[in-house]
Short mmCIF file of N, CA and C and ligand atoms in Angstrom, two decimals:
data_model
loop_
_atom_site.label_atom_id
_atom_site.label_comp_id
_atom_site.label_asym_id
_atom_site.label_seq_id
_atom_site.Cartn_x
_atom_site.Cartn_y
_atom_site.Cartn_z
N MET F 1 0.84 -1.21 0.00
CA MET F 1 0.00 0.00 0.00
C MET F 1 0.87 1.25 0.00
N LYS F 2 0.41 2.24 -0.71
CA LYS F 2 1.18 3.48 -0.80
C LYS F 2 1.00 4.34 0.44
N SER F 3 2.06 4.99 0.79
CA SER F 3 1.95 5.88 1.93
C SER F 3 1.25 7.17 1.52
N TYR F 4 0.84 7.87 2.49
CA TYR F 4 0.19 9.17 2.27
C TYR F 4 1.10 10.10 1.47
N TYR F 5 2.39 10.06 1.82
CA TYR F 5 3.33 10.97 1.16
C TYR F 5 3.58 10.57 -0.29
N GLU F 6 3.60 9.25 -0.54
CA GLU F 6 3.76 8.79 -1.93
C GLU F 6 2.58 9.24 -2.78
N MET F 7 1.40 9.13 -2.19
CA MET F 7 0.21 9.55 -2.92
C MET F 7 0.23 11.06 -3.18
N LEU F 8 0.73 11.77 -2.21
CA LEU F 8 0.82 13.23 -2.33
C LEU F 8 1.79 13.59 -3.46
N ASP F 9 2.91 12.87 -3.49
CA ASP F 9 3.89 13.08 -4.56
C ASP F 9 3.29 12.83 -5.93
N GLU F 10 2.54 11.75 -6.02
CA GLU F 10 1.92 11.39 -7.30
C GLU F 10 0.92 12.45 -7.74
N ALA F 11 0.15 12.91 -6.80
CA ALA F 11 -0.85 13.92 -7.09
C ALA F 11 -0.16 15.20 -7.58
N TYR F 12 0.93 15.51 -6.95
CA TYR F 12 1.67 16.71 -7.31
C TYR F 12 2.26 16.57 -8.71
N GLU F 13 2.77 15.36 -9.00
CA GLU F 13 3.32 15.11 -10.33
C GLU F 13 2.27 15.25 -11.42
N LYS F 14 1.08 14.75 -11.15
CA LYS F 14 -0.01 14.85 -12.11
C LYS F 14 -0.35 16.31 -12.39
N LEU F 15 -0.32 17.06 -11.33
CA LEU F 15 -0.62 18.49 -11.43
C LEU F 15 0.40 19.19 -12.32
N LEU F 16 1.66 18.80 -12.14
CA LEU F 16 2.73 19.39 -12.94
C LEU F 16 2.60 19.05 -14.42
N GLU F 17 2.17 17.80 -14.68
CA GLU F 17 1.98 17.37 -16.06
C GLU F 17 0.95 18.25 -16.77
N LYS F 18 -0.05 18.62 -16.04
CA LYS F 18 -1.14 19.39 -16.66
C LYS F 18 -0.80 20.86 -16.81
N THR F 19 0.18 21.31 -16.04
CA THR F 19 0.55 22.72 -16.14
C THR F 19 1.56 22.91 -17.25
N PRO F 20 1.24 23.70 -18.26
CA PRO F 20 2.21 23.89 -19.33
C PRO F 20 3.49 24.54 -18.81
N THR F 21 4.62 24.16 -19.42
CA THR F 21 5.89 24.69 -18.94
C THR F 21 6.06 26.16 -19.29
N ARG F 22 5.40 26.59 -20.37
CA ARG F 22 5.45 28.02 -20.64
C ARG F 22 4.01 28.53 -20.70
N SER F 23 3.89 29.82 -20.52
CA SER F 23 2.53 30.34 -20.48
C SER F 23 2.08 30.77 -21.88
N PHE F 24 0.82 30.64 -22.12
CA PHE F 24 0.28 30.98 -23.42
C PHE F 24 -0.68 32.16 -23.30
N ARG F 25 -0.80 32.86 -24.42
CA ARG F 25 -1.71 34.00 -24.42
C ARG F 25 -3.15 33.50 -24.38
N ASP F 26 -4.00 34.23 -23.73
CA ASP F 26 -5.42 33.87 -23.68
C ASP F 26 -6.12 34.30 -24.95
N LYS F 27 -5.74 35.50 -25.40
CA LYS F 27 -6.36 35.95 -26.64
C LYS F 27 -5.40 36.77 -27.47
N LEU F 28 -5.78 36.88 -28.72
CA LEU F 28 -4.92 37.56 -29.67
C LEU F 28 -5.24 39.05 -29.69
N GLU F 29 -4.20 39.87 -29.53
CA GLU F 29 -4.40 41.31 -29.71
C GLU F 29 -3.97 41.64 -31.14
N ILE F 30 -4.93 41.73 -32.01
CA ILE F 30 -4.61 41.97 -33.42
C ILE F 30 -4.28 43.45 -33.63
N PRO F 31 -3.08 43.74 -34.16
CA PRO F 31 -2.71 45.15 -34.34
C PRO F 31 -3.58 45.84 -35.39
N LEU F 32 -3.62 47.14 -35.32
CA LEU F 32 -4.31 47.91 -36.36
C LEU F 32 -3.37 48.03 -37.56
N PRO F 33 -3.88 47.81 -38.76
CA PRO F 33 -3.00 47.94 -39.92
C PRO F 33 -2.58 49.40 -40.15
N LYS F 34 -1.29 49.57 -40.40
CA LYS F 34 -0.80 50.89 -40.81
C LYS F 34 -0.59 50.82 -42.32
N VAL F 35 -1.27 51.68 -43.02
CA VAL F 35 -1.35 51.56 -44.46
C VAL F 35 -0.83 52.82 -45.14
N SER F 36 -0.10 52.63 -46.24
CA SER F 36 0.23 53.80 -47.05
C SER F 36 -0.06 53.45 -48.51
N TYR F 37 -0.36 54.45 -49.30
CA TYR F 37 -0.73 54.21 -50.69
C TYR F 37 0.33 54.74 -51.63
N GLN F 38 0.67 53.91 -52.62
CA GLN F 38 1.66 54.33 -53.62
C GLN F 38 1.14 53.91 -54.98
N LYS F 39 0.96 54.84 -55.86
CA LYS F 39 0.56 54.58 -57.25
C LYS F 39 -0.59 53.56 -57.34
N GLY F 40 -1.61 53.75 -56.54
CA GLY F 40 -2.73 52.81 -56.61
C GLY F 40 -2.48 51.46 -55.94
N TRP F 41 -1.33 51.32 -55.31
CA TRP F 41 -1.05 50.12 -54.54
C TRP F 41 -1.23 50.41 -53.06
N THR F 42 -1.46 49.34 -52.31
CA THR F 42 -1.61 49.48 -50.87
C THR F 42 -0.43 48.82 -50.18
N VAL F 43 0.23 49.55 -49.31
CA VAL F 43 1.37 48.99 -48.58
C VAL F 43 0.97 48.83 -47.11
N ILE F 44 1.04 47.61 -46.61
CA ILE F 44 0.83 47.39 -45.18
C ILE F 44 2.19 47.56 -44.51
N VAL F 45 2.36 48.72 -43.91
CA VAL F 45 3.67 49.12 -43.40
C VAL F 45 4.08 48.23 -42.21
N ASN F 46 3.12 47.88 -41.38
CA ASN F 46 3.45 47.10 -40.17
C ASN F 46 3.13 45.61 -40.34
N ALA F 47 3.32 45.09 -41.55
CA ALA F 47 3.04 43.67 -41.81
C ALA F 47 3.83 42.75 -40.87
N LYS F 48 5.06 43.14 -40.56
CA LYS F 48 5.91 42.35 -39.67
C LYS F 48 5.26 42.15 -38.29
N GLU F 49 4.58 43.20 -37.86
CA GLU F 49 3.89 43.15 -36.57
C GLU F 49 2.80 42.05 -36.58
N PHE F 50 2.11 41.94 -37.71
CA PHE F 50 1.10 40.88 -37.86
C PHE F 50 1.77 39.52 -37.86
N SER F 51 2.86 39.44 -38.60
CA SER F 51 3.58 38.19 -38.71
C SER F 51 4.03 37.70 -37.32
N GLN F 52 4.49 38.64 -36.50
CA GLN F 52 4.95 38.29 -35.15
C GLN F 52 3.79 37.94 -34.22
N THR F 53 2.72 38.73 -34.30
CA THR F 53 1.55 38.48 -33.45
C THR F 53 0.93 37.12 -33.76
N PHE F 54 0.84 36.81 -35.06
CA PHE F 54 0.22 35.55 -35.48
C PHE F 54 1.21 34.38 -35.41
N ASN F 55 2.50 34.71 -35.33
CA ASN F 55 3.55 33.70 -35.45
C ASN F 55 3.41 32.94 -36.78
N ARG F 56 3.20 33.71 -37.83
CA ARG F 56 3.06 33.15 -39.17
C ARG F 56 3.98 33.89 -40.14
N ASP F 57 4.34 33.17 -41.18
CA ASP F 57 5.19 33.72 -42.21
C ASP F 57 4.52 34.87 -42.96
N LEU F 58 5.29 35.89 -43.27
CA LEU F 58 4.77 37.01 -44.06
C LEU F 58 4.23 36.53 -45.41
N GLN F 59 4.91 35.54 -45.98
CA GLN F 59 4.48 35.01 -47.28
C GLN F 59 3.09 34.41 -47.22
N LEU F 60 2.78 33.75 -46.12
CA LEU F 60 1.46 33.13 -45.98
C LEU F 60 0.38 34.21 -45.87
N ILE F 61 0.68 35.25 -45.12
CA ILE F 61 -0.28 36.34 -44.97
C ILE F 61 -0.49 37.02 -46.33
N ALA F 62 0.60 37.22 -47.07
CA ALA F 62 0.51 37.85 -48.39
C ALA F 62 -0.31 36.99 -49.34
N LYS F 63 -0.11 35.68 -49.28
CA LYS F 63 -0.85 34.76 -50.14
C LYS F 63 -2.35 34.81 -49.83
N PHE F 64 -2.63 34.84 -48.53
CA PHE F 64 -4.03 34.93 -48.08
C PHE F 64 -4.68 36.21 -48.61
N LEU F 65 -3.97 37.33 -48.50
CA LEU F 65 -4.52 38.61 -48.97
C LEU F 65 -4.69 38.61 -50.50
N GLN F 66 -3.79 37.90 -51.17
CA GLN F 66 -3.88 37.79 -52.62
C GLN F 66 -5.19 37.09 -53.02
N ILE F 67 -5.53 36.04 -52.29
CA ILE F 67 -6.78 35.31 -52.57
C ILE F 67 -7.98 36.18 -52.19
N GLU F 68 -7.90 36.79 -51.02
CA GLU F 68 -9.01 37.59 -50.53
C GLU F 68 -9.33 38.76 -51.46
N TYR F 69 -8.29 39.40 -51.96
CA TYR F 69 -8.51 40.60 -52.78
C TYR F 69 -8.45 40.30 -54.28
N ASN F 70 -8.12 39.05 -54.63
CA ASN F 70 -7.98 38.69 -56.02
C ASN F 70 -7.07 39.70 -56.74
N ALA F 71 -5.96 39.98 -56.10
CA ALA F 71 -4.98 40.92 -56.65
C ALA F 71 -3.60 40.44 -56.25
N PRO F 72 -2.61 40.66 -57.10
CA PRO F 72 -1.25 40.22 -56.74
C PRO F 72 -0.75 40.93 -55.48
N THR F 73 0.00 40.19 -54.68
CA THR F 73 0.62 40.78 -53.49
C THR F 73 2.09 40.43 -53.51
N ARG F 74 2.85 41.15 -52.71
CA ARG F 74 4.27 40.89 -52.69
C ARG F 74 4.83 41.30 -51.33
N VAL F 75 5.80 40.53 -50.85
CA VAL F 75 6.47 40.87 -49.59
C VAL F 75 7.71 41.67 -49.94
N ASP F 76 7.84 42.82 -49.31
CA ASP F 76 9.00 43.65 -49.59
C ASP F 76 9.50 44.29 -48.30
N SER F 77 10.70 43.93 -47.89
CA SER F 77 11.33 44.36 -46.65
C SER F 77 10.34 44.62 -45.50
N ASN F 78 9.76 43.52 -45.05
CA ASN F 78 8.85 43.53 -43.89
C ASN F 78 7.53 44.25 -44.10
N THR F 79 7.23 44.60 -45.35
CA THR F 79 5.90 45.13 -45.64
C THR F 79 5.21 44.18 -46.62
N ILE F 80 3.90 44.29 -46.71
CA ILE F 80 3.17 43.55 -47.75
C ILE F 80 2.55 44.59 -48.68
N ILE F 81 2.77 44.38 -49.97
CA ILE F 81 2.21 45.30 -50.96
C ILE F 81 1.06 44.58 -51.68
N ILE F 82 -0.10 45.21 -51.67
CA ILE F 82 -1.24 44.69 -52.43
C ILE F 82 -1.37 45.58 -53.66
N MET F 83 -1.34 44.98 -54.83
CA MET F 83 -1.33 45.80 -56.04
C MET F 83 -2.75 46.20 -56.44
N ARG F 84 -3.35 46.88 -55.51
CA ARG F 84 -4.70 47.38 -55.66
C ARG F 84 -4.93 48.33 -54.52
N LYS F 85 -5.88 49.22 -54.67
CA LYS F 85 -6.16 50.13 -53.57
C LYS F 85 -7.27 49.52 -52.70
N VAL F 86 -6.93 49.23 -51.45
CA VAL F 86 -7.93 48.67 -50.54
C VAL F 86 -7.92 49.47 -49.24
N SER F 87 -9.03 49.42 -48.52
CA SER F 87 -9.12 50.27 -47.33
C SER F 87 -8.46 49.62 -46.12
N MET F 88 -8.06 50.45 -45.20
CA MET F 88 -7.47 49.99 -43.95
C MET F 88 -8.48 49.13 -43.20
N GLU F 89 -9.73 49.56 -43.21
CA GLU F 89 -10.80 48.82 -42.52
C GLU F 89 -10.97 47.41 -43.12
N GLY F 90 -10.85 47.36 -44.44
CA GLY F 90 -10.94 46.06 -45.14
C GLY F 90 -9.81 45.13 -44.74
N ILE F 91 -8.61 45.68 -44.64
CA ILE F 91 -7.45 44.87 -44.25
C ILE F 91 -7.65 44.38 -42.81
N ARG F 92 -8.18 45.23 -42.00
CA ARG F 92 -8.44 44.86 -40.60
C ARG F 92 -9.37 43.64 -40.52
N GLU F 93 -10.43 43.68 -41.31
CA GLU F 93 -11.38 42.56 -41.35
C GLU F 93 -10.68 41.29 -41.85
N ARG F 94 -9.84 41.44 -42.89
CA ARG F 94 -9.13 40.27 -43.44
C ARG F 94 -8.15 39.70 -42.43
N MET F 95 -7.51 40.54 -41.66
CA MET F 95 -6.55 40.05 -40.67
C MET F 95 -7.30 39.27 -39.57
N LYS F 96 -8.50 39.72 -39.24
CA LYS F 96 -9.31 38.98 -38.26
C LYS F 96 -9.67 37.61 -38.82
N ARG F 97 -10.02 37.60 -40.12
CA ARG F 97 -10.37 36.33 -40.77
C ARG F 97 -9.15 35.41 -40.81
N PHE F 98 -7.99 35.98 -41.12
CA PHE F 98 -6.76 35.19 -41.16
C PHE F 98 -6.52 34.53 -39.80
N ALA F 99 -6.69 35.32 -38.75
CA ALA F 99 -6.49 34.80 -37.39
C ALA F 99 -7.45 33.64 -37.12
N LYS F 100 -8.68 33.80 -37.54
CA LYS F 100 -9.70 32.77 -37.30
C LYS F 100 -9.36 31.50 -38.07
N GLU F 101 -8.89 31.65 -39.31
CA GLU F 101 -8.63 30.48 -40.16
C GLU F 101 -7.28 29.82 -39.88
N PHE F 102 -6.27 30.65 -39.55
CA PHE F 102 -4.90 30.12 -39.52
C PHE F 102 -4.20 30.23 -38.17
N VAL F 103 -4.82 30.85 -37.20
CA VAL F 103 -4.08 31.06 -35.95
C VAL F 103 -4.83 30.54 -34.71
N ILE F 104 -6.06 30.91 -34.55
CA ILE F 104 -6.76 30.60 -33.30
C ILE F 104 -7.25 29.14 -33.28
N CYS F 105 -6.93 28.45 -32.20
CA CYS F 105 -7.33 27.06 -32.04
C CYS F 105 -8.86 26.98 -31.94
N PRO F 106 -9.51 26.20 -32.84
CA PRO F 106 -10.97 26.13 -32.79
C PRO F 106 -11.48 25.35 -31.58
N VAL F 107 -10.58 24.61 -30.94
CA VAL F 107 -10.99 23.80 -29.79
C VAL F 107 -11.02 24.62 -28.50
N CYS F 108 -9.92 25.31 -28.22
CA CYS F 108 -9.87 26.05 -26.95
C CYS F 108 -9.88 27.57 -27.14
N GLY F 109 -9.74 28.01 -28.38
CA GLY F 109 -9.81 29.45 -28.66
C GLY F 109 -8.55 30.23 -28.38
N LYS F 110 -7.45 29.51 -28.08
CA LYS F 110 -6.20 30.23 -27.78
C LYS F 110 -5.34 30.39 -29.04
N PRO F 111 -4.51 31.44 -29.04
CA PRO F 111 -3.80 31.78 -30.28
C PRO F 111 -2.37 31.26 -30.43
N ASP F 112 -1.84 30.52 -29.48
CA ASP F 112 -0.47 30.04 -29.63
C ASP F 112 -0.49 28.68 -30.33
N THR F 113 -0.39 28.72 -31.65
CA THR F 113 -0.50 27.51 -32.45
C THR F 113 0.59 27.50 -33.50
N SER F 114 0.77 26.36 -34.12
CA SER F 114 1.67 26.30 -35.27
C SER F 114 0.98 25.54 -36.39
N LEU F 115 1.45 25.74 -37.61
CA LEU F 115 0.88 25.03 -38.75
C LEU F 115 1.76 23.85 -39.08
N ILE F 116 1.13 22.70 -39.28
CA ILE F 116 1.89 21.54 -39.71
C ILE F 116 1.20 20.94 -40.94
N LYS F 117 2.01 20.31 -41.79
CA LYS F 117 1.47 19.73 -43.01
C LYS F 117 1.66 18.23 -42.95
N ARG F 118 0.59 17.50 -43.12
CA ARG F 118 0.69 16.05 -43.10
C ARG F 118 -0.19 15.51 -44.23
N ASN F 119 0.38 14.66 -45.06
CA ASN F 119 -0.34 14.15 -46.23
C ASN F 119 -1.01 15.27 -47.02
N ARG F 120 -0.28 16.31 -47.20
CA ARG F 120 -0.72 17.49 -47.96
C ARG F 120 -1.92 18.23 -47.34
N ILE F 121 -2.21 17.88 -46.11
CA ILE F 121 -3.29 18.61 -45.42
C ILE F 121 -2.65 19.48 -44.34
N LEU F 122 -3.13 20.72 -44.28
CA LEU F 122 -2.60 21.67 -43.32
C LEU F 122 -3.39 21.58 -42.01
N TYR F 123 -2.65 21.44 -40.92
CA TYR F 123 -3.30 21.37 -39.61
C TYR F 123 -2.82 22.51 -38.72
N LEU F 124 -3.73 22.92 -37.86
CA LEU F 124 -3.41 23.91 -36.85
C LEU F 124 -3.13 23.13 -35.57
N LYS F 125 -1.91 23.22 -35.08
CA LYS F 125 -1.59 22.51 -33.84
C LYS F 125 -1.52 23.49 -32.70
N CYS F 126 -2.32 23.23 -31.68
CA CYS F 126 -2.41 24.15 -30.55
C CYS F 126 -1.37 23.79 -29.49
N MET F 127 -0.60 24.78 -29.07
CA MET F 127 0.42 24.53 -28.05
C MET F 127 -0.19 24.51 -26.66
N ALA F 128 -1.35 25.13 -26.52
CA ALA F 128 -1.98 25.19 -25.20
C ALA F 128 -2.74 23.90 -24.88
N CYS F 129 -3.57 23.42 -25.80
CA CYS F 129 -4.38 22.23 -25.49
C CYS F 129 -3.95 20.99 -26.27
N GLY F 130 -3.05 21.18 -27.26
CA GLY F 130 -2.53 20.03 -27.99
C GLY F 130 -3.40 19.56 -29.14
N ALA F 131 -4.56 20.18 -29.34
CA ALA F 131 -5.46 19.75 -30.41
C ALA F 131 -4.85 20.02 -31.78
N GLU F 132 -5.18 19.15 -32.74
CA GLU F 132 -4.79 19.36 -34.13
C GLU F 132 -6.06 19.45 -34.95
N SER F 133 -6.24 20.58 -35.60
CA SER F 133 -7.47 20.78 -36.37
C SER F 133 -7.10 21.11 -37.81
N PRO F 134 -7.76 20.45 -38.77
CA PRO F 134 -7.44 20.78 -40.16
C PRO F 134 -7.84 22.20 -40.51
N VAL F 135 -7.00 22.86 -41.30
CA VAL F 135 -7.32 24.21 -41.77
C VAL F 135 -8.26 24.05 -42.97
N LEU F 136 -9.40 24.69 -42.91
CA LEU F 136 -10.40 24.50 -43.97
C LEU F 136 -10.23 25.47 -45.12
N TYR F 137 -9.58 26.58 -44.85
CA TYR F 137 -9.38 27.61 -45.88
C TYR F 137 -8.45 27.05 -46.95
N LYS F 138 -8.84 27.22 -48.20
CA LYS F 138 -8.03 26.68 -49.30
C LYS F 138 -6.97 27.69 -49.72
N ILE F 139 -5.74 27.34 -49.47
CA ILE F 139 -4.63 28.19 -49.86
C ILE F 139 -3.62 27.34 -50.62
N LYS F 140 -3.18 27.84 -51.78
CA LYS F 140 -2.27 27.00 -52.58
C LYS F 140 -0.83 27.32 -52.27
ZN1 ZN X 1 -6.31 24.65 -28.22
#
């Protein structure tokens, strides 16, 4: 039979297993897009800030915006250029959609996730709860 102290140790160990070793954000603070216009193009000046907040590649965000706006996009020294004139408010909405599709865990709602590809399917892996959810948004 186990002693009281052994049981206490075990209980404590279980508790430690459930506590993540690093802390995760509860929710995503999506930055406001800073936009400048050049020759009918839209430049997202603080694209890097989005990339860091989402923990996603600038190229992926640019690709997403390309599909959303049906216009060519390009990454240029930490900015994203959309070769069309679009509103700041519109970009803000798209960034929220990006977060919903590619960043926020649909199981627990937390934003510390990574993208993994398995059998050509993209999954969102949550660092907080461990869930893996397929990304439904079609991105080539
Ligand atoms: Zn989760």
